[in-house]
Amino acid sequence: MRIVVQVRLMPTPGVASALECTLRTANDAANWLSGQAHERGETSRKALQGFAYLDLKERGLSAQPALHVLRKVADAYSTLKANIRAGNLGKPGSKRRWKAEAKPITFRDDAAQPYDDRCLSWQVDEQTVSIWSTSGRIRGVRFACSEQARKLLAEHRKGESDLVHRDGMWFLIATCEVPEAEQYEPDGFIGVDLGIANIATASTGYQAAGRGLNRHRKRQLDLRAKLQKKRTKSAKRLLKARPQRGAAYRERQPHDLEEDRDRG
């Protein structure tokens, strides 16, 4: 099973500037390649690599990043064609479909860029990465993540990771291959009825009653009866606020569910 793990990079200003330049260079190259692919009518990975690989390297990309740009453009056109075939962009001749087919696909200056293990290495225990940029290899870039995410990266990370710039922050989104959980067949079922007097009643006869909540409800009912009996303006104002206060109280409580042993 594939899952993704997101970690936040903590680059210095100089490193952040180098990463920003790297994304801009890669996406400028992707936009140029997309224009060439649209003009030539050739959008497969093999065709793009045949006529554009050397040009991409001349634009400041090394071998692996150039291949990733080729794949990114080819995959974007594959997705576009799949949407057209599925009718997601309208019928033939529709304005929306015509606009999608009439111009090349474009990429934002800060669109995500994929990295493989040749361009990106992880030092999970130290929580640092070594990453390729157009300014050269940058080592010791720190990242922050939860302990669970760190464990997943250490044990299951596999394949490519995406460098993402979002809301002024830098992220790496890594792919992890996690083994499927063992499946088992249940040997029976229990029905549960959710109620008001008792929070839950199981088909086995078990009753979960929030006794603290029930006592609170009893006090509130007694207070409500007293306020209704007074009929003053202040009493009416307090009555109006009771439902909101009661809902807020229930949300704050961790509802200690105990077995109701008095069943009769």
mmCIF file of C-alpha atoms in Angstrom:
data_model
loop_
_atom_site.group_PDB
_atom_site.id
_atom_site.type_symbol
_atom_site.label_atom_id
_atom_site.label_comp_id
_atom_site.label_asym_id
_atom_site.label_seq_id
_atom_site.Cartn_x
_atom_site.Cartn_y
_atom_site.Cartn_z
ATOM 1 C CA MET A 1 0.000 0.000 0.000
ATOM 2 C CA ARG A 2 1.365 3.398 -0.976
ATOM 3 C CA ILE A 3 1.042 6.366 1.331
ATOM 4 C CA VAL A 4 2.696 9.781 1.245
ATOM 5 C CA VAL A 5 4.586 11.459 4.066
ATOM 6 C CA GLN A 6 5.061 15.219 4.114
ATOM 7 C CA VAL A 7 7.996 16.813 5.918
ATOM 8 C CA ARG A 8 8.788 20.491 6.205
ATOM 9 C CA LEU A 9 12.217 21.659 5.122
ATOM 10 C CA MET A 10 13.971 24.249 7.280
ATOM 11 C CA PRO A 11 16.388 25.863 4.779
ATOM 12 C CA THR A 12 18.583 28.850 5.482
ATOM 13 C CA PRO A 13 17.847 31.965 3.374
ATOM 14 C CA GLY A 14 20.679 31.060 1.007
ATOM 15 C CA VAL A 15 19.440 27.490 0.561
ATOM 16 C CA ALA A 16 15.849 28.697 0.087
ATOM 17 C CA SER A 17 17.038 31.035 -2.671
ATOM 18 C CA ALA A 18 18.844 28.151 -4.395
ATOM 19 C CA LEU A 19 15.752 25.931 -4.176
ATOM 20 C CA GLU A 20 13.560 28.713 -5.570
ATOM 21 C CA CYS A 21 15.944 29.169 -8.498
ATOM 22 C CA THR A 22 15.904 25.397 -9.074
ATOM 23 C CA LEU A 23 12.102 25.230 -9.260
ATOM 24 C CA ARG A 24 11.961 28.237 -11.572
ATOM 25 C CA THR A 25 14.579 26.757 -13.901
ATOM 26 C CA ALA A 26 12.866 23.355 -14.006
ATOM 27 C CA ASN A 27 9.432 24.819 -14.697
ATOM 28 C CA ASP A 28 10.744 27.273 -17.305
ATOM 29 C CA ALA A 29 12.256 24.254 -19.065
ATOM 30 C CA ALA A 30 8.955 22.359 -18.693
ATOM 31 C CA ASN A 31 7.031 25.250 -20.263
ATOM 32 C CA TRP A 32 9.483 25.426 -23.178
ATOM 33 C CA LEU A 33 9.238 21.656 -23.694
ATOM 34 C CA SER A 34 5.434 21.753 -23.465
ATOM 35 C CA GLY A 35 5.341 24.371 -26.211
ATOM 36 C CA GLN A 36 7.610 22.275 -28.420
ATOM 37 C CA ALA A 37 5.535 19.136 -27.776
ATOM 38 C CA HIS A 38 2.290 20.931 -28.630
ATOM 39 C CA GLU A 39 3.761 22.430 -31.796
ATOM 40 C CA ARG A 40 5.206 19.121 -32.989
ATOM 41 C CA GLY A 41 2.264 16.997 -31.845
ATOM 42 C CA GLU A 42 4.676 14.655 -30.076
ATOM 43 C CA THR A 43 3.963 14.154 -26.376
ATOM 44 C CA SER A 44 5.265 10.684 -25.460
ATOM 45 C CA ARG A 45 8.296 10.360 -23.189
ATOM 46 C CA LYS A 46 10.331 8.659 -25.895
ATOM 47 C CA ALA A 47 9.570 11.346 -28.473
ATOM 48 C CA LEU A 48 10.314 14.185 -26.054
ATOM 49 C CA GLN A 49 13.608 12.665 -24.992
ATOM 50 C CA GLY A 50 14.595 12.177 -28.623
ATOM 51 C CA PHE A 51 14.447 15.844 -29.584
ATOM 52 C CA ALA A 52 14.731 17.775 -26.301
ATOM 53 C CA TYR A 53 17.070 16.026 -23.853
ATOM 54 C CA LEU A 54 20.208 17.923 -24.860
ATOM 55 C CA ASP A 55 18.351 21.231 -24.963
ATOM 56 C CA LEU A 56 17.109 20.686 -21.409
ATOM 57 C CA LYS A 57 20.656 20.102 -20.200
ATOM 58 C CA GLU A 58 21.738 23.319 -21.895
ATOM 59 C CA ARG A 59 19.018 25.110 -19.922
ATOM 60 C CA GLY A 60 20.769 24.338 -16.640
ATOM 61 C CA LEU A 61 19.448 20.880 -15.776
ATOM 62 C CA SER A 62 21.642 17.888 -15.079
ATOM 63 C CA ALA A 63 20.808 14.435 -16.436
ATOM 64 C CA GLN A 64 18.270 13.166 -13.885
ATOM 65 C CA PRO A 65 16.354 16.464 -13.427
ATOM 66 C CA ALA A 66 16.129 16.754 -17.225
ATOM 67 C CA LEU A 67 14.551 13.289 -17.378
ATOM 68 C CA HIS A 68 12.111 14.249 -14.621
ATOM 69 C CA VAL A 69 11.047 17.334 -16.586
ATOM 70 C CA LEU A 70 10.502 15.130 -19.650
ATOM 71 C CA ARG A 71 8.313 12.776 -17.625
ATOM 72 C CA LYS A 72 6.423 15.623 -15.986
ATOM 73 C CA VAL A 73 5.465 17.118 -19.344
ATOM 74 C CA ALA A 74 4.608 13.756 -20.901
ATOM 75 C CA ASP A 75 2.459 12.778 -17.903
ATOM 76 C CA ALA A 76 0.628 16.123 -18.036
ATOM 77 C CA TYR A 77 -0.333 15.523 -21.680
ATOM 78 C CA SER A 78 -1.332 11.922 -20.902
ATOM 79 C CA THR A 79 -3.660 13.223 -18.187
ATOM 80 C CA LEU A 80 -5.103 15.820 -20.569
ATOM 81 C CA LYS A 81 -5.793 13.199 -23.231
ATOM 82 C CA ALA A 82 -7.413 10.893 -20.671
ATOM 83 C CA ASN A 83 -9.731 13.695 -19.530
ATOM 84 C CA ILE A 84 -10.670 14.465 -23.132
ATOM 85 C CA ARG A 85 -11.449 10.805 -23.852
ATOM 86 C CA ALA A 86 -13.557 10.585 -20.696
ATOM 87 C CA GLY A 87 -15.549 13.658 -21.713
ATOM 88 C CA ASN A 88 -14.460 15.651 -18.651
ATOM 89 C CA LEU A 89 -13.683 18.698 -20.813
ATOM 90 C CA GLY A 90 -16.925 18.645 -22.772
ATOM 91 C CA LYS A 91 -18.026 17.327 -26.129
ATOM 92 C CA PRO A 92 -16.043 17.783 -29.370
ATOM 93 C CA GLY A 93 -16.346 21.388 -30.471
ATOM 94 C CA SER A 94 -17.233 22.733 -27.018
ATOM 95 C CA LYS A 95 -15.473 25.938 -25.942
ATOM 96 C CA ARG A 96 -13.874 24.367 -22.894
ATOM 97 C CA ARG A 97 -12.455 21.440 -24.847
ATOM 98 C CA TRP A 98 -11.250 23.704 -27.643
ATOM 99 C CA LYS A 99 -9.387 25.916 -25.145
ATOM 100 C CA ALA A 100 -7.712 22.866 -23.594
ATOM 101 C CA GLU A 101 -6.574 21.507 -26.951
ATOM 102 C CA ALA A 102 -5.650 24.809 -28.612
ATOM 103 C CA LYS A 103 -2.735 25.787 -26.372
ATOM 104 C CA PRO A 104 0.174 24.019 -24.682
ATOM 105 C CA ILE A 105 0.037 23.014 -21.035
ATOM 106 C CA THR A 106 1.777 25.515 -18.749
ATOM 107 C CA PHE A 107 3.429 25.090 -15.355
ATOM 108 C CA ARG A 108 3.667 27.594 -12.515
ATOM 109 C CA ASP A 109 7.104 28.959 -11.645
ATOM 110 C CA ASP A 110 6.895 27.167 -8.279
ATOM 111 C CA ALA A 111 5.178 23.959 -9.450
ATOM 112 C CA ALA A 112 6.384 20.818 -7.659
ATOM 113 C CA GLN A 113 9.465 19.076 -9.018
ATOM 114 C CA PRO A 114 10.061 15.291 -8.574
ATOM 115 C CA TYR A 115 13.354 13.965 -7.195
ATOM 116 C CA ASP A 116 14.688 10.421 -7.163
ATOM 117 C CA ASP A 117 17.432 8.869 -5.038
ATOM 118 C CA ARG A 118 20.131 10.141 -7.399
ATOM 119 C CA CYS A 119 19.095 13.746 -6.784
ATOM 120 C CA LEU A 120 17.920 13.466 -3.177
ATOM 121 C CA SER A 121 19.276 11.440 -0.257
ATOM 122 C CA TRP A 122 17.730 11.200 3.191
ATOM 123 C CA GLN A 123 19.555 11.104 6.525
ATOM 124 C CA VAL A 124 16.474 10.234 8.556
ATOM 125 C CA ASP A 125 18.196 9.780 11.922
ATOM 126 C CA GLU A 126 19.786 13.243 11.662
ATOM 127 C CA GLN A 127 16.607 14.648 10.035
ATOM 128 C CA THR A 128 18.546 16.174 7.151
ATOM 129 C CA VAL A 129 18.556 15.744 3.379
ATOM 130 C CA SER A 130 21.074 16.242 0.608
ATOM 131 C CA ILE A 131 19.365 17.716 -2.456
ATOM 132 C CA TRP A 132 20.364 18.690 -5.988
ATOM 133 C CA SER A 133 19.932 22.291 -7.091
ATOM 134 C CA THR A 134 21.017 24.324 -10.080
ATOM 135 C CA SER A 135 23.703 25.796 -7.785
ATOM 136 C CA GLY A 136 25.090 22.338 -6.990
ATOM 137 C CA ARG A 137 24.463 19.706 -4.357
ATOM 138 C CA ILE A 138 23.192 21.125 -1.058
ATOM 139 C CA ARG A 139 23.911 18.998 1.997
ATOM 140 C CA GLY A 140 22.622 19.055 5.530
ATOM 141 C CA VAL A 141 19.236 20.705 4.859
ATOM 142 C CA ARG A 142 17.203 20.103 8.004
ATOM 143 C CA PHE A 143 13.603 18.935 7.981
ATOM 144 C CA ALA A 144 10.897 18.651 10.652
ATOM 145 C CA CYS A 145 8.231 15.973 10.977
ATOM 146 C CA SER A 146 6.350 13.912 13.535
ATOM 147 C CA GLU A 147 7.888 10.822 15.111
ATOM 148 C CA GLN A 148 5.413 8.635 13.216
ATOM 149 C CA ALA A 149 6.402 10.240 9.897
ATOM 150 C CA ARG A 150 10.092 9.815 10.717
ATOM 151 C CA LYS A 151 9.543 6.118 11.428
ATOM 152 C CA LEU A 152 7.661 5.648 8.135
ATOM 153 C CA LEU A 153 10.490 7.335 6.232
ATOM 154 C CA ALA A 154 13.115 5.184 7.919
ATOM 155 C CA GLU A 155 11.327 1.888 7.322
ATOM 156 C CA HIS A 156 9.198 2.270 4.190
ATOM 157 C CA ARG A 157 10.318 5.197 2.005
ATOM 158 C CA LYS A 158 10.635 4.139 -1.616
ATOM 159 C CA GLY A 159 10.616 5.871 -4.977
ATOM 160 C CA GLU A 160 10.416 9.550 -5.801
ATOM 161 C CA SER A 161 9.811 12.575 -3.597
ATOM 162 C CA ASP A 162 8.355 15.927 -4.664
ATOM 163 C CA LEU A 163 9.856 19.285 -3.736
ATOM 164 C CA VAL A 164 6.969 21.668 -3.013
ATOM 165 C CA HIS A 165 6.944 25.413 -2.290
ATOM 166 C CA ARG A 166 3.648 26.465 -0.705
ATOM 167 C CA ASP A 167 2.643 29.555 1.288
ATOM 168 C CA GLY A 168 6.259 30.590 1.715
ATOM 169 C CA MET A 169 7.247 27.183 3.142
ATOM 170 C CA TRP A 170 9.242 24.300 1.676
ATOM 171 C CA PHE A 171 8.120 20.683 1.828
ATOM 172 C CA LEU A 172 9.234 17.275 0.634
ATOM 173 C CA ILE A 173 6.442 14.795 -0.074
ATOM 174 C CA ALA A 174 7.836 11.260 -0.007
ATOM 175 C CA THR A 175 6.254 7.990 -1.125
ATOM 176 C CA CYS A 176 6.250 5.080 1.327
ATOM 177 C CA GLU A 177 5.435 1.450 0.507
ATOM 178 C CA VAL A 178 3.669 0.067 3.580
ATOM 179 C CA PRO A 179 2.726 -3.647 3.752
ATOM 180 C CA GLU A 180 -0.963 -4.378 3.667
ATOM 181 C CA ALA A 181 -2.501 -5.170 7.029
ATOM 182 C CA GLU A 182 -3.424 -8.790 7.596
ATOM 183 C CA GLN A 183 -7.057 -9.488 6.828
ATOM 184 C CA TYR A 184 -9.192 -11.523 9.176
ATOM 185 C CA GLU A 185 -12.713 -12.852 9.210
ATOM 186 C CA PRO A 186 -14.888 -11.771 12.153
ATOM 187 C CA ASP A 187 -16.515 -14.556 14.164
ATOM 188 C CA GLY A 188 -19.585 -12.486 15.023
ATOM 189 C CA PHE A 189 -21.210 -9.067 15.136
ATOM 190 C CA ILE A 190 -22.582 -6.786 17.849
ATOM 191 C CA GLY A 191 -25.318 -4.256 17.243
ATOM 192 C CA VAL A 192 -25.161 -0.899 19.042
ATOM 193 C CA ASP A 193 -28.109 1.426 19.572
ATOM 194 C CA LEU A 194 -27.210 5.040 20.326
ATOM 195 C CA GLY A 195 -29.697 6.774 22.564
ATOM 196 C CA ILE A 196 -30.283 9.674 24.926
ATOM 197 C CA ALA A 197 -30.931 8.083 28.312
ATOM 198 C CA ASN A 198 -28.084 5.627 27.686
ATOM 199 C CA ILE A 199 -25.355 6.735 25.342
ATOM 200 C CA ALA A 200 -25.059 3.237 23.847
ATOM 201 C CA THR A 201 -26.801 -0.111 24.295
ATOM 202 C CA ALA A 202 -25.255 -3.238 22.782
ATOM 203 C CA SER A 203 -27.139 -6.275 21.536
ATOM 204 C CA THR A 204 -25.308 -8.310 24.195
ATOM 205 C CA GLY A 205 -27.143 -6.385 26.914
ATOM 206 C CA TYR A 206 -24.261 -4.068 27.816
ATOM 207 C CA GLN A 207 -25.328 -0.481 28.519
ATOM 208 C CA ALA A 208 -22.919 2.436 28.440
ATOM 209 C CA ALA A 209 -24.351 5.289 30.475
ATOM 210 C CA GLY A 210 -22.519 8.549 30.967
ATOM 211 C CA ARG A 211 -23.467 8.910 34.616
ATOM 212 C CA GLY A 212 -21.668 12.210 35.074
ATOM 213 C CA LEU A 213 -23.452 13.613 32.053
ATOM 214 C CA ASN A 214 -26.794 12.301 33.289
ATOM 215 C CA ARG A 215 -26.307 14.006 36.664
ATOM 216 C CA HIS A 216 -25.437 17.222 34.851
ATOM 217 C CA ARG A 217 -28.600 16.910 32.755
ATOM 218 C CA LYS A 218 -30.699 16.418 35.903
ATOM 219 C CA ARG A 219 -29.280 19.574 37.451
ATOM 220 C CA GLN A 220 -29.940 21.503 34.257
ATOM 221 C CA LEU A 221 -33.560 20.277 34.093
ATOM 222 C CA ASP A 222 -34.144 21.349 37.698
ATOM 223 C CA LEU A 223 -32.586 24.736 36.995
ATOM 224 C CA ARG A 224 -34.666 25.159 33.855
ATOM 225 C CA ALA A 225 -37.850 24.398 35.784
ATOM 226 C CA LYS A 226 -36.969 27.022 38.400
ATOM 227 C CA LEU A 227 -36.224 29.657 35.754
ATOM 228 C CA GLN A 228 -39.464 28.930 33.888
ATOM 229 C CA LYS A 229 -41.371 29.312 37.119
ATOM 230 C CA LYS A 230 -39.916 32.788 37.835
ATOM 231 C CA ARG A 231 -40.883 34.333 34.424
ATOM 232 C CA THR A 232 -38.685 37.392 34.938
ATOM 233 C CA LYS A 233 -36.670 39.036 32.155
ATOM 234 C CA SER A 234 -33.395 37.842 33.614
ATOM 235 C CA ALA A 235 -34.796 34.297 33.924
ATOM 236 C CA LYS A 236 -35.884 34.337 30.274
ATOM 237 C CA ARG A 237 -32.444 35.558 29.248
ATOM 238 C CA LEU A 238 -30.799 32.717 31.167
ATOM 239 C CA LEU A 239 -33.226 30.188 29.681
ATOM 240 C CA LYS A 240 -32.317 31.322 26.184
ATOM 241 C CA ALA A 241 -28.625 30.690 26.859
ATOM 242 C CA ARG A 242 -29.090 27.205 28.349
ATOM 243 C CA PRO A 243 -29.039 25.157 25.078
ATOM 244 C CA GLN A 244 -25.761 26.736 23.907
ATOM 245 C CA ARG A 245 -24.127 26.244 27.287
ATOM 246 C CA GLY A 246 -25.323 22.659 27.451
ATOM 247 C CA ALA A 247 -23.897 21.839 24.009
ATOM 248 C CA ALA A 248 -20.575 23.444 24.925
ATOM 249 C CA TYR A 249 -20.441 21.409 28.143
ATOM 250 C CA ARG A 250 -21.023 18.126 26.308
ATOM 251 C CA GLU A 251 -18.261 18.874 23.819
ATOM 252 C CA ARG A 252 -15.800 19.532 26.642
ATOM 253 C CA GLN A 253 -16.518 16.342 28.569
ATOM 254 C CA PRO A 254 -14.582 13.109 27.914
ATOM 255 C CA HIS A 255 -17.813 11.151 28.717
ATOM 256 C CA ASP A 256 -16.734 8.453 31.133
ATOM 257 C CA LEU A 257 -18.780 5.505 29.919
ATOM 258 C CA GLU A 258 -19.471 3.030 32.698
ATOM 259 C CA GLU A 259 -21.505 -0.118 32.651
ATOM 260 C CA ASP A 260 -24.952 0.440 34.052
ATOM 261 C CA ARG A 261 -25.204 -2.473 36.502
ATOM 262 C CA ASP A 262 -28.725 -1.587 37.564
ATOM 263 C CA ARG A 263 -30.666 -3.185 34.680
ATOM 264 C CA GLY A 264 -34.120 -3.341 35.901
#
